[in-house]
Amino acid sequence: MNHYTLQNIKKTSFLLGLLIAQVALSQTNYFKQRIPENKILVVAHRGDWRNYPENSVKAIEGAMKLGVDIVEIDLQKTKDGQLIVMHDKKLDRTTTGKGEVSEASLAEIKPLFLKNGAGMPTREKVPTLEEVLNFVKGKRIMLNLDKGWDFIEQVRLLTEKTGTTEQIILKGNKKASELKKEVGQKLDHIIYMPMVWPEDYSIYKRDEVINPTEYIRDFSKMFSPVAYEVIIKDDSPKADELLTLIRDAHAMIWINALWPELCAGHDDDKAMDNPDENWGWIIRKGANIIQTDRPEELIRYLKSKNLKYED
Amino acid sequence: MVLGQNHISLSKFPHDKIMVIAHRADWREAPENSVMAVKKAIEKGVNMVEIDLALTKDSVLVLMHDNTIDRTTTGKGKPSDYTLEEIKKFYLKDGLGVPTQMRIPTLDEILDTTQGEIFINLDKAFDYFDLVYPVLKKRNLFDEVLFKGTATYEEFNRKYRAIKNDIHYMPIVRLANHEGWVKINDYMNHYKVYGFELTLGSDESHMINFKEIQKSGARVWVNSLWPQQSAGHHDDLVLENPDAYEWFVKNNINSIQTDRPKELIDFLKRKKLYSPVK
């Protein structure tokens, strides 16, 4: 092989590399491309927590290996104003430490170890949001930041600093008009999904619960969200009506399979023995995105039906 | 159902295969010490589940690891604060601390699931021996259940002389805590132990020659759960190195209590060191 050809090959592979990098980059926000109507995205609640500590970098990496599309993680703020990835307000359950997160500095939290599902310490540490953002940057994964809206200014700064703004999904239950007033430029390039509660739900008794139809109409008009999260406590005509309304607005539907009260009793644990009666029910209701505590089994099920979203 | 068809036997478990014991049953898949966690272990081909016992106020044996029910259930307090009827009202929590639809199982319910399917290692069972013994006898399960304890041979013999030859027993020997051959030989000279559970400490400085134990016909059991029990060779290492359990094989360990049963079984199958229970 002469020198000239070698150069060409080098050049070609360099260009090919660039192309691959670009394709990979465009894949980090699935909602920028058309997602086929019959394909389902899988959200892993707190990451692959069965195999790694919940809300750890390893749990996000584990979920990615399973083929998960979105990982839901939780945020808390330390005494010195740092955002860390943790569900509880207290350190006790998930770490070797004790007490409120808001009363501990990041320097005090960093030496702690995360515990596994049996309550035993592992070698993993509590990650900051920034560490997690740096980890996911450019990879085929999106993050749903629970409580992200509570810390929107800081989240914005960190996602911009790390170049991950397009990989972030926020959710909330403010009315569209309220959100419009607050939001300004804050949501530019960040995906926001309104949460819809068709039934009276013990922890939320806001306007949109009383009049969810208007809530959806307003949102569709003002924001045209790519998706709505729908909490279906009971299998009721009212829930069906709202699901139709969302579909008619060409938005996607996100349903949580985590617990019975989020999916009219068709939850992950029941799906272990009867997937068609449970995950199948959620899909028949029109879900395009399913949040699960059983990502491995859900993905296997979706693949068996040729329903898993791939890009 | 043909009698005997479902018989499984600890005595007949092959010595040249490595026994896989799932700590608190398959707790990654279902709440620890739950019926579903046992079923999941059976599905995976686990040989034995390690479970923990506690006693209700009305003297019913239930499964519970901690001294209180706070961490693993929706209730609070000690198991003995509640009757069976009361404690059954609580739900077991999953690995996220979120309530499931599952309840605290009784020993009887667990035995219905394990009988003829998977061996049991009863931790803390000696505290409740008077209650456990008749249950196992009635169900003819002495060859499916392994007891263990930290007692010296003298203490063990004093307490359980009458029944010691009916059961499988495994003394716990804490090598990193000044125990060793004295305790082991004391047992081996007087009693046919099923095996020894050896806790090693966090490095290899307390290791002894396990081949000697195996030669006597006793199994060598080490927990791979945490670095400080297995000379640093704990389960999570398998996430980076699929052959991490090779160390156990090399060191003549043939029973491993694990928090990663799936990965351990995969490894053993590759090395032809796995045996199902039947």
Coordinates of C-alpha atoms in Angstrom, one line a residue:
Chain A
M1 CA 0.0 0.0 0.0
N2 CA 1.5 3.3 -1.0
H3 CA 1.6 6.4 1.2
Y4 CA -1.1 8.3 -0.7
T5 CA -3.7 5.6 -0.2
L6 CA -2.9 5.3 3.4
Q7 CA -3.4 9.1 3.8
N8 CA -6.8 8.7 2.1
I9 CA -7.9 5.9 4.4
K10 CA -6.8 8.0 7.4
K11 CA -8.8 10.9 6.1
T12 CA -11.8 8.8 5.3
S13 CA -11.8 7.2 8.7
F14 CA -11.4 10.6 10.3
L15 CA -14.4 11.9 8.4
L16 CA -16.3 8.7 9.2
G17 CA -15.5 9.3 12.8
L18 CA -16.8 12.8 12.7
L19 CA -20.0 11.6 11.1
I20 CA -20.5 8.9 13.7
A21 CA -19.8 11.5 16.4
Q22 CA -22.5 13.7 14.9
V23 CA -25.0 11.0 14.6
A24 CA -24.3 10.0 18.2
L25 CA -24.8 13.6 19.2
S26 CA -28.1 14.0 17.4
Q27 CA -29.3 10.8 19.2
T28 CA -29.0 12.3 22.6
N29 CA -32.4 14.0 22.2
Y30 CA -34.8 11.5 20.8
F31 CA -37.6 14.1 20.6
K32 CA -35.8 16.0 17.9
Q33 CA -36.5 13.2 15.5
R34 CA -39.8 11.5 14.7
I35 CA -40.4 8.7 17.1
P36 CA -42.6 6.1 15.5
E37 CA -46.1 6.0 17.0
N38 CA -45.9 2.3 17.8
K39 CA -42.5 2.4 19.5
I40 CA -42.1 2.7 23.3
L41 CA -39.3 4.5 25.2
V42 CA -38.3 3.0 28.5
V43 CA -37.5 5.1 31.6
A44 CA -35.6 3.5 34.5
H45 CA -36.8 4.9 37.8
R46 CA -33.7 5.9 39.8
G47 CA -31.5 4.0 37.4
D48 CA -30.8 0.3 37.4
W49 CA -31.2 0.2 41.2
R50 CA -31.5 -3.6 41.4
N51 CA -27.9 -4.0 40.4
Y52 CA -26.4 -0.8 41.6
P53 CA -27.2 1.8 44.3
E54 CA -30.2 4.0 43.3
N55 CA -29.2 7.4 41.9
S56 CA -25.6 6.4 41.4
V57 CA -23.5 6.9 38.3
K58 CA -23.2 3.1 38.1
A59 CA -27.0 2.8 38.1
I60 CA -27.2 5.2 35.2
E61 CA -24.5 3.2 33.3
G62 CA -26.2 0.0 34.2
A63 CA -29.5 1.3 32.8
M64 CA -27.8 2.3 29.6
K65 CA -26.3 -1.2 29.2
L66 CA -29.8 -2.6 29.5
G67 CA -31.0 -0.4 26.6
V68 CA -32.9 2.1 28.7
D69 CA -33.7 5.4 26.9
I70 CA -34.3 7.7 29.8
V71 CA -33.1 7.6 33.5
E72 CA -35.1 9.3 36.2
I73 CA -33.0 10.7 38.9
D74 CA -33.7 12.9 42.0
L75 CA -32.1 16.1 43.2
Q76 CA -31.3 17.5 46.7
K77 CA -29.4 20.6 47.7
T78 CA -26.6 20.5 50.2
K79 CA -26.0 23.1 53.0
D80 CA -23.4 24.8 50.7
G81 CA -25.9 25.0 47.8
Q82 CA -24.6 22.1 45.7
L83 CA -27.0 19.9 43.8
I84 CA -26.5 16.2 44.5
V85 CA -28.3 13.2 43.1
M86 CA -30.4 11.6 45.9
H87 CA -34.0 10.8 46.5
D88 CA -34.6 11.3 50.2
K89 CA -34.2 14.5 52.1
K90 CA -32.2 12.6 54.6
L91 CA -28.9 10.7 54.1
D92 CA -29.9 7.8 56.3
R93 CA -31.5 5.3 54.0
T94 CA -29.2 5.4 51.0
T95 CA -25.8 6.3 52.5
T96 CA -23.6 5.4 55.4
G97 CA -24.3 8.9 56.8
K98 CA -27.1 10.4 58.9
G99 CA -29.2 13.5 59.0
E100 CA -30.6 16.1 56.6
V101 CA -28.9 16.7 53.2
S102 CA -29.6 20.4 53.7
E103 CA -27.6 20.4 56.9
A104 CA -24.5 18.7 55.4
S105 CA -21.9 20.2 53.1
L106 CA -20.7 18.5 50.0
A107 CA -17.4 17.9 51.6
E108 CA -19.2 16.1 54.4
I109 CA -21.3 14.0 52.0
K110 CA -18.5 13.0 49.7
P111 CA -16.7 10.5 52.0
L112 CA -20.0 8.6 52.5
F113 CA -20.7 5.3 50.7
L114 CA -24.0 4.5 49.0
K115 CA -25.9 1.5 50.3
N116 CA -27.4 -1.3 48.2
G117 CA -31.0 -2.5 48.2
A118 CA -30.3 -4.7 51.2
G119 CA -29.1 -1.7 53.2
M120 CA -25.5 -2.6 53.0
P121 CA -22.7 -0.2 52.1
T122 CA -21.1 -0.4 48.6
R123 CA -18.0 1.3 47.3
E124 CA -20.1 3.9 45.3
K125 CA -20.3 7.5 46.3
V126 CA -23.0 10.2 46.2
P127 CA -22.7 11.9 42.8
T128 CA -23.2 15.6 42.2
L129 CA -25.6 16.6 39.4
E130 CA -22.5 18.0 37.6
E131 CA -20.7 14.7 37.8
V132 CA -23.8 12.9 36.4
L133 CA -24.2 15.4 33.6
N134 CA -20.5 15.0 32.6
F135 CA -21.0 11.3 32.6
V136 CA -24.1 11.3 30.3
K137 CA -22.8 14.0 28.0
G138 CA -23.1 12.9 24.3
K139 CA -24.1 9.4 25.3
R140 CA -27.3 7.7 24.2
I141 CA -29.3 8.5 27.3
M142 CA -31.6 11.3 28.5
L143 CA -32.2 12.3 32.1
N144 CA -35.5 13.1 33.8
L145 CA -34.6 15.3 36.7
D146 CA -37.2 14.9 39.3
K147 CA -37.7 18.1 41.3
G148 CA -35.6 19.8 38.6
W149 CA -38.0 22.7 38.3
D150 CA -37.4 23.5 42.0
F151 CA -33.8 24.2 41.1
I152 CA -34.2 25.5 37.6
E153 CA -31.7 28.3 37.6
Q154 CA -28.9 26.1 38.9
V155 CA -29.9 23.2 36.7
R156 CA -29.8 25.5 33.7
L157 CA -26.3 26.7 34.6
L158 CA -25.0 23.2 35.0
T159 CA -26.5 21.8 31.9
E160 CA -25.1 24.7 29.9
K161 CA -21.7 24.4 31.5
T162 CA -21.6 20.7 30.7
G163 CA -23.3 20.9 27.3
T164 CA -26.1 18.6 28.3
T165 CA -29.1 20.9 28.1
E166 CA -30.7 18.8 25.3
Q167 CA -30.5 15.6 27.3
I168 CA -32.6 16.9 30.1
I169 CA -36.3 16.4 30.7
L170 CA -38.2 18.3 33.4
K171 CA -41.7 17.6 34.6
G172 CA -44.1 19.6 36.7
N173 CA -47.7 20.3 37.5
K174 CA -48.0 24.1 37.2
K175 CA -50.7 25.4 34.9
A176 CA -49.6 26.6 31.5
S177 CA -50.4 30.2 32.3
E178 CA -48.4 30.1 35.6
L179 CA -45.5 28.5 33.9
K180 CA -45.6 31.0 31.0
K181 CA -45.2 33.8 33.6
E182 CA -42.2 32.3 35.4
V183 CA -40.4 30.6 32.6
G184 CA -38.7 33.3 30.4
Q185 CA -35.8 31.7 28.6
K186 CA -35.3 29.0 31.2
L187 CA -36.9 26.2 29.2
D188 CA -35.2 26.9 26.0
H189 CA -33.9 23.6 24.7
I190 CA -35.1 21.8 27.8
I191 CA -37.9 19.4 27.4
Y192 CA -40.8 20.0 29.8
M193 CA -43.6 17.5 30.3
P194 CA -46.7 18.6 32.2
M195 CA -48.1 16.0 34.6
V196 CA -51.8 15.2 34.4
W197 CA -53.9 13.8 37.2
P198 CA -57.3 12.8 35.9
E199 CA -58.5 11.6 39.3
D200 CA -58.5 13.1 42.7
Y201 CA -55.1 12.1 44.1
S202 CA -54.3 12.3 47.7
I203 CA -51.1 14.2 47.4
Y204 CA -52.2 16.7 44.7
K205 CA -55.4 18.7 44.8
R206 CA -54.6 21.5 42.4
D207 CA -56.7 23.1 39.7
E208 CA -55.6 20.8 37.0
V209 CA -56.9 17.9 38.9
I210 CA -60.3 19.6 39.1
N211 CA -60.2 20.6 35.4
P212 CA -57.6 18.6 33.6
T213 CA -59.2 19.1 30.2
E214 CA -58.6 22.8 30.3
Y215 CA -55.1 22.2 31.7
I216 CA -54.2 20.1 28.7
R217 CA -55.8 22.5 26.2
D218 CA -53.9 25.4 27.6
F219 CA -50.6 23.6 27.6
S220 CA -51.1 22.4 24.0
K221 CA -51.8 25.9 22.9
M222 CA -49.1 27.7 24.8
F223 CA -46.2 25.1 24.8
S224 CA -47.2 22.2 22.6
P225 CA -45.3 19.8 24.9
V226 CA -43.8 16.7 23.3
A227 CA -45.4 14.5 26.0
Y228 CA -47.6 14.5 29.1
E229 CA -47.2 12.3 32.1
V230 CA -50.6 10.8 33.0
I231 CA -51.3 9.4 36.4
I232 CA -54.0 6.9 36.0
K233 CA -55.3 5.9 39.4
D234 CA -58.5 4.3 38.1
D235 CA -59.4 2.9 34.8
S236 CA -62.1 5.5 34.2
P237 CA -63.9 7.2 31.2
K238 CA -62.3 10.5 32.4
A239 CA -58.8 9.1 32.1
D240 CA -59.6 7.8 28.6
E241 CA -61.0 11.2 27.5
L242 CA -57.8 12.9 28.6
L243 CA -55.6 10.4 26.8
T244 CA -57.6 11.0 23.6
L245 CA -57.2 14.8 24.1
I246 CA -53.4 14.3 24.4
R247 CA -53.2 12.1 21.4
D248 CA -55.2 14.6 19.4
A249 CA -52.7 17.3 20.3
H250 CA -50.0 15.1 18.8
A251 CA -48.2 14.7 22.1
M252 CA -46.8 11.5 23.5
I253 CA -48.1 9.8 26.6
W254 CA -45.9 8.9 29.6
I255 CA -47.3 6.4 32.0
N256 CA -45.6 5.1 35.2
A257 CA -45.8 1.3 35.9
L258 CA -44.0 1.7 39.3
W259 CA -47.0 1.3 41.7
P260 CA -50.6 0.2 41.3
E261 CA -52.0 3.7 42.0
L262 CA -50.1 5.2 39.0
C263 CA -51.5 2.8 36.4
A264 CA -54.8 1.6 37.7
G265 CA -53.3 -1.5 39.2
H266 CA -51.2 -2.6 36.2
D267 CA -47.9 -2.3 37.8
D268 CA -44.4 -3.7 37.3
D269 CA -44.7 -6.4 39.9
K270 CA -47.9 -7.8 38.5
A271 CA -46.3 -7.6 35.0
M272 CA -43.6 -10.1 36.1
D273 CA -46.1 -13.0 35.9
N274 CA -48.6 -11.4 33.4
P275 CA -46.9 -8.9 31.2
D276 CA -49.8 -8.7 28.6
E277 CA -52.4 -7.9 31.2
N278 CA -50.3 -5.2 32.8
W279 CA -47.6 -3.7 30.6
G280 CA -49.8 -4.6 27.6
W281 CA -52.7 -2.7 29.2
I282 CA -50.5 0.4 29.6
I283 CA -49.5 0.2 26.0
R284 CA -53.1 -0.3 24.9
K285 CA -54.0 2.9 26.8
G286 CA -51.6 4.7 24.4
A287 CA -48.4 5.0 26.3
N288 CA -45.3 5.9 24.3
I289 CA -43.1 6.2 27.3
I290 CA -43.1 3.9 30.3
Q291 CA -41.3 4.5 33.6
T292 CA -40.5 1.2 35.3
D293 CA -38.7 -0.4 38.2
R294 CA -38.2 -3.5 36.0
P295 CA -36.3 -2.2 33.0
E296 CA -34.6 -5.5 32.0
E297 CA -37.9 -7.4 31.9
L298 CA -39.9 -4.5 30.2
I299 CA -37.3 -4.2 27.5
R300 CA -37.3 -8.0 26.9
Y301 CA -41.1 -7.8 26.7
L302 CA -41.1 -4.9 24.3
K303 CA -38.5 -6.5 22.1
S304 CA -40.5 -9.7 21.9
K305 CA -43.4 -7.6 20.5
N306 CA -41.2 -5.5 18.3
L307 CA -42.2 -2.4 20.3
K308 CA -38.9 -1.2 21.7
Y309 CA -37.8 2.2 20.5
E310 CA -34.4 2.0 18.8
D311 CA -32.6 4.7 16.8
Chain B
M1 CA -47.7 -36.5 42.5
V2 CA -45.3 -39.3 42.9
L3 CA -43.7 -39.4 46.3
G4 CA -39.9 -38.9 46.3
Q5 CA -39.9 -37.4 42.9
N6 CA -39.3 -34.0 44.4
H7 CA -36.8 -35.0 46.9
I8 CA -33.7 -32.9 47.2
S9 CA -30.8 -33.8 49.4
L10 CA -28.1 -31.8 51.1
S11 CA -26.2 -35.0 51.8
K12 CA -26.0 -35.8 48.1
F13 CA -25.0 -32.4 46.8
P14 CA -21.8 -33.1 44.8
H15 CA -18.6 -32.1 46.6
D16 CA -16.8 -31.2 43.4
K17 CA -19.4 -28.5 42.6
I18 CA -19.7 -25.1 44.1
M19 CA -22.9 -24.5 46.1
V20 CA -24.6 -21.1 45.4
I21 CA -26.3 -19.5 48.4
A22 CA -28.4 -16.4 47.9
H23 CA -28.2 -14.0 50.8
R24 CA -31.7 -13.1 52.1
A25 CA -32.9 -14.8 48.9
D26 CA -32.9 -13.0 45.6
W27 CA -33.3 -9.5 47.1
R28 CA -32.4 -7.7 43.9
E29 CA -35.5 -9.1 42.2
A30 CA -38.0 -8.8 45.1
P31 CA -38.1 -7.7 48.8
E32 CA -35.4 -9.4 50.9
N33 CA -36.8 -12.5 52.8
S34 CA -40.0 -12.6 50.7
V35 CA -41.7 -15.5 49.0
M36 CA -41.1 -13.9 45.7
A37 CA -37.4 -13.5 46.4
V38 CA -37.3 -17.3 47.1
K39 CA -39.2 -18.0 43.9
K40 CA -36.8 -15.8 41.9
A41 CA -33.8 -17.7 43.4
I42 CA -35.4 -21.0 42.4
E43 CA -35.9 -19.7 38.8
K44 CA -32.3 -18.7 38.6
G45 CA -31.0 -22.1 39.7
V46 CA -29.7 -21.0 43.1
N47 CA -29.0 -24.0 45.3
M48 CA -29.8 -22.5 48.7
V49 CA -31.4 -19.4 50.1
E50 CA -30.2 -17.8 53.4
I51 CA -33.1 -16.5 55.3
D52 CA -33.5 -14.8 58.7
L53 CA -36.1 -15.7 61.4
A54 CA -37.9 -13.7 64.0
L55 CA -40.8 -14.4 66.4
T56 CA -44.1 -12.6 66.6
K57 CA -45.8 -11.8 69.9
D58 CA -48.0 -14.9 69.5
S59 CA -44.9 -17.1 68.8
V60 CA -45.1 -17.5 65.1
L61 CA -41.9 -17.7 63.1
V62 CA -41.7 -15.1 60.4
L63 CA -38.9 -13.9 58.1
M64 CA -37.1 -10.7 59.1
H65 CA -33.5 -9.7 59.1
D66 CA -33.3 -6.6 61.3
N67 CA -34.3 -6.4 64.9
T68 CA -37.0 -4.0 63.9
I69 CA -39.4 -4.1 60.9
D70 CA -38.8 -0.4 60.1
R71 CA -36.4 -0.7 57.2
T72 CA -38.1 -3.5 55.3
T73 CA -41.8 -3.0 56.0
T74 CA -44.4 -0.2 56.3
G75 CA -44.6 -0.9 60.0
K76 CA -42.4 0.2 63.0
G77 CA -41.1 -1.6 66.0
K78 CA -40.0 -5.1 66.8
P79 CA -41.6 -8.2 65.3
S80 CA -42.4 -9.3 68.9
D81 CA -44.6 -6.1 69.3
Y82 CA -47.1 -7.7 67.0
T83 CA -49.3 -10.8 66.6
L84 CA -49.2 -12.6 63.3
E85 CA -52.5 -11.1 62.4
E86 CA -51.2 -7.6 63.1
I87 CA -47.8 -7.9 61.4
K88 CA -49.5 -9.3 58.3
K89 CA -51.2 -6.0 57.8
F90 CA -47.9 -4.4 56.9
Y91 CA -46.4 -4.4 53.4
L92 CA -42.8 -5.3 52.5
K93 CA -40.7 -2.5 50.9
D94 CA -38.6 -2.9 47.8
G95 CA -34.9 -2.0 47.4
L96 CA -35.9 1.7 47.1
G97 CA -37.8 1.7 50.4
V98 CA -41.1 1.9 48.5
P99 CA -43.9 -0.3 49.7
T100 CA -44.8 -3.3 47.5
Q101 CA -48.1 -5.4 47.6
M102 CA -46.2 -8.2 49.4
R103 CA -46.4 -9.3 53.0
I104 CA -44.0 -10.6 55.6
P105 CA -44.0 -14.4 55.1
T106 CA -44.1 -17.0 57.9
L107 CA -41.6 -19.8 58.0
D108 CA -44.4 -22.2 57.0
E109 CA -45.2 -20.2 53.9
I110 CA -41.5 -20.2 52.9
L111 CA -41.2 -23.9 53.4
D112 CA -44.3 -24.4 51.1
T113 CA -42.2 -22.6 48.4
T114 CA -38.8 -24.2 49.1
Q115 CA -39.8 -27.8 49.8
G116 CA -38.3 -30.1 47.2
E117 CA -37.0 -27.1 45.2
I118 CA -34.2 -25.3 47.0
F119 CA -32.2 -25.7 50.2
I120 CA -32.5 -23.3 53.1
N121 CA -29.9 -21.9 55.4
L122 CA -31.5 -20.7 58.6
D123 CA -29.6 -17.9 60.2
K124 CA -30.4 -17.2 63.9
A125 CA -32.5 -20.4 63.9
F126 CA -30.9 -21.7 67.0
D127 CA -32.6 -19.0 69.0
Y128 CA -35.9 -20.6 68.0
F129 CA -34.8 -24.2 67.8
D130 CA -37.7 -25.6 69.8
L131 CA -40.1 -24.1 67.3
V132 CA -38.2 -24.9 64.1
Y133 CA -37.3 -28.5 64.9
P134 CA -40.9 -29.9 65.0
V135 CA -41.9 -28.0 61.9
L136 CA -39.0 -29.6 59.9
K137 CA -39.6 -33.0 61.4
K138 CA -43.2 -33.0 60.4
R139 CA -42.3 -31.9 56.9
N140 CA -39.4 -34.3 56.7
L141 CA -37.1 -31.5 55.7
F142 CA -33.9 -32.2 57.8
D143 CA -32.0 -33.0 54.6
E144 CA -33.0 -29.7 52.9
V145 CA -32.1 -27.3 55.8
L146 CA -28.7 -26.2 57.0
F147 CA -28.4 -24.7 60.5
K148 CA -25.5 -22.6 61.5
G149 CA -24.2 -20.9 64.6
T150 CA -21.1 -19.4 66.3
A151 CA -21.1 -21.8 69.3
T152 CA -18.1 -23.8 70.3
Y153 CA -18.5 -27.6 70.0
E154 CA -18.9 -27.9 73.7
E155 CA -21.7 -25.4 73.8
F156 CA -23.3 -26.9 70.8
N157 CA -23.1 -30.4 72.2
R158 CA -24.5 -29.4 75.6
K159 CA -27.6 -27.8 74.0
Y160 CA -28.3 -30.0 71.1
R161 CA -26.9 -33.4 72.0
A162 CA -30.3 -35.1 71.5
I163 CA -30.9 -33.9 68.0
K164 CA -27.5 -33.1 66.6
N165 CA -27.4 -36.1 64.4
D166 CA -30.8 -35.4 62.9
I167 CA -29.8 -32.1 61.4
H168 CA -27.2 -30.5 59.2
Y169 CA -25.1 -28.1 61.1
M170 CA -22.4 -25.6 60.1
P171 CA -20.3 -23.9 62.7
I172 CA -19.2 -20.3 62.0
V173 CA -15.4 -19.8 62.5
R174 CA -14.2 -16.3 62.5
L175 CA -10.6 -16.5 61.3
A176 CA -10.0 -12.8 61.6
N177 CA -11.3 -12.9 65.1
H178 CA -8.8 -15.3 66.8
E179 CA -10.7 -18.4 65.8
G180 CA -9.2 -21.3 63.8
W181 CA -8.0 -24.9 63.8
V182 CA -8.8 -25.3 67.5
K183 CA -12.5 -24.7 67.0
I184 CA -12.5 -26.6 63.7
N185 CA -10.7 -29.7 65.0
D186 CA -12.9 -29.7 68.1
Y187 CA -15.9 -30.1 65.8
M188 CA -14.3 -32.5 63.4
N189 CA -13.1 -34.8 66.2
H190 CA -16.6 -35.1 67.7
Y191 CA -19.2 -34.5 65.1
K192 CA -20.0 -34.8 61.4
V193 CA -20.4 -31.2 60.5
Y194 CA -21.9 -30.3 57.1
G195 CA -19.4 -27.5 56.6
F196 CA -17.7 -24.6 58.1
E197 CA -18.6 -21.0 57.5
L198 CA -15.3 -19.1 57.5
T199 CA -15.1 -15.3 57.8
L200 CA -11.7 -14.2 56.6
G201 CA -11.3 -10.5 57.3
S202 CA -10.4 -8.0 54.7
D203 CA -7.1 -9.4 53.6
E204 CA -5.5 -12.9 53.1
S205 CA -3.4 -12.8 56.3
H206 CA -5.9 -15.0 58.2
M207 CA -6.3 -17.7 55.5
I208 CA -5.8 -21.4 56.4
N209 CA -5.5 -24.4 54.1
F210 CA -9.1 -25.1 53.2
K211 CA -8.1 -28.3 51.4
E212 CA -7.6 -29.9 54.8
I213 CA -11.2 -29.2 55.7
Q214 CA -12.5 -30.4 52.4
K215 CA -10.6 -33.7 52.8
S216 CA -12.6 -34.4 56.0
G217 CA -15.8 -34.3 53.9
A218 CA -17.0 -30.9 55.3
R219 CA -17.9 -28.1 52.9
V220 CA -15.9 -24.8 52.9
W221 CA -18.3 -21.9 53.0
V222 CA -17.3 -18.3 52.5
N223 CA -19.5 -15.2 52.1
S224 CA -18.6 -13.0 49.1
L225 CA -21.0 -10.3 50.3
W226 CA -18.5 -7.8 51.6
P227 CA -14.8 -7.3 51.3
Q228 CA -14.2 -7.8 55.1
Q229 CA -15.6 -11.3 55.0
S230 CA -13.8 -12.7 52.0
A231 CA -10.2 -11.2 52.1
G232 CA -11.3 -8.4 49.8
H233 CA -12.8 -10.7 47.1
H234 CA -16.4 -9.5 47.2
D235 CA -19.3 -9.8 44.8
D236 CA -19.1 -6.4 43.2
L237 CA -15.7 -7.2 41.7
V238 CA -17.6 -9.5 39.2
L239 CA -19.1 -6.4 37.6
E240 CA -15.7 -5.6 36.2
N241 CA -14.2 -9.1 36.0
P242 CA -16.5 -12.0 35.1
D243 CA -13.9 -14.4 36.4
A244 CA -13.6 -12.7 39.8
Y245 CA -14.9 -15.8 41.6
E246 CA -11.9 -17.8 40.3
W247 CA -10.2 -16.8 43.6
F248 CA -12.7 -18.9 45.5
V249 CA -12.2 -21.9 43.3
K250 CA -8.4 -21.6 43.7
N251 CA -8.7 -21.5 47.4
N252 CA -10.8 -24.7 47.8
I253 CA -14.0 -22.9 48.8
N254 CA -17.0 -24.8 47.6
S255 CA -20.0 -22.9 49.1
I256 CA -20.4 -19.2 48.3
Q257 CA -23.0 -17.0 49.9
T258 CA -23.6 -14.2 47.4
D259 CA -25.5 -11.0 46.6
R260 CA -24.9 -11.6 42.9
P261 CA -26.3 -15.1 42.3
K262 CA -26.9 -14.6 38.6
E263 CA -23.3 -13.6 37.9
L264 CA -21.9 -16.4 40.1
I265 CA -24.0 -19.1 38.4
D266 CA -23.0 -17.8 35.0
F267 CA -19.3 -18.1 36.1
L268 CA -19.8 -21.6 37.5
K269 CA -21.6 -22.9 34.5
R270 CA -18.7 -21.7 32.3
K271 CA -16.3 -23.5 34.5
K272 CA -18.5 -26.6 34.8
L273 CA -18.6 -26.1 38.5
Y274 CA -22.4 -25.6 38.8
S275 CA -24.9 -28.3 39.9
P276 CA -28.6 -27.8 40.1
V277 CA -30.3 -29.2 43.3
K278 CA -32.1 -31.9 41.4

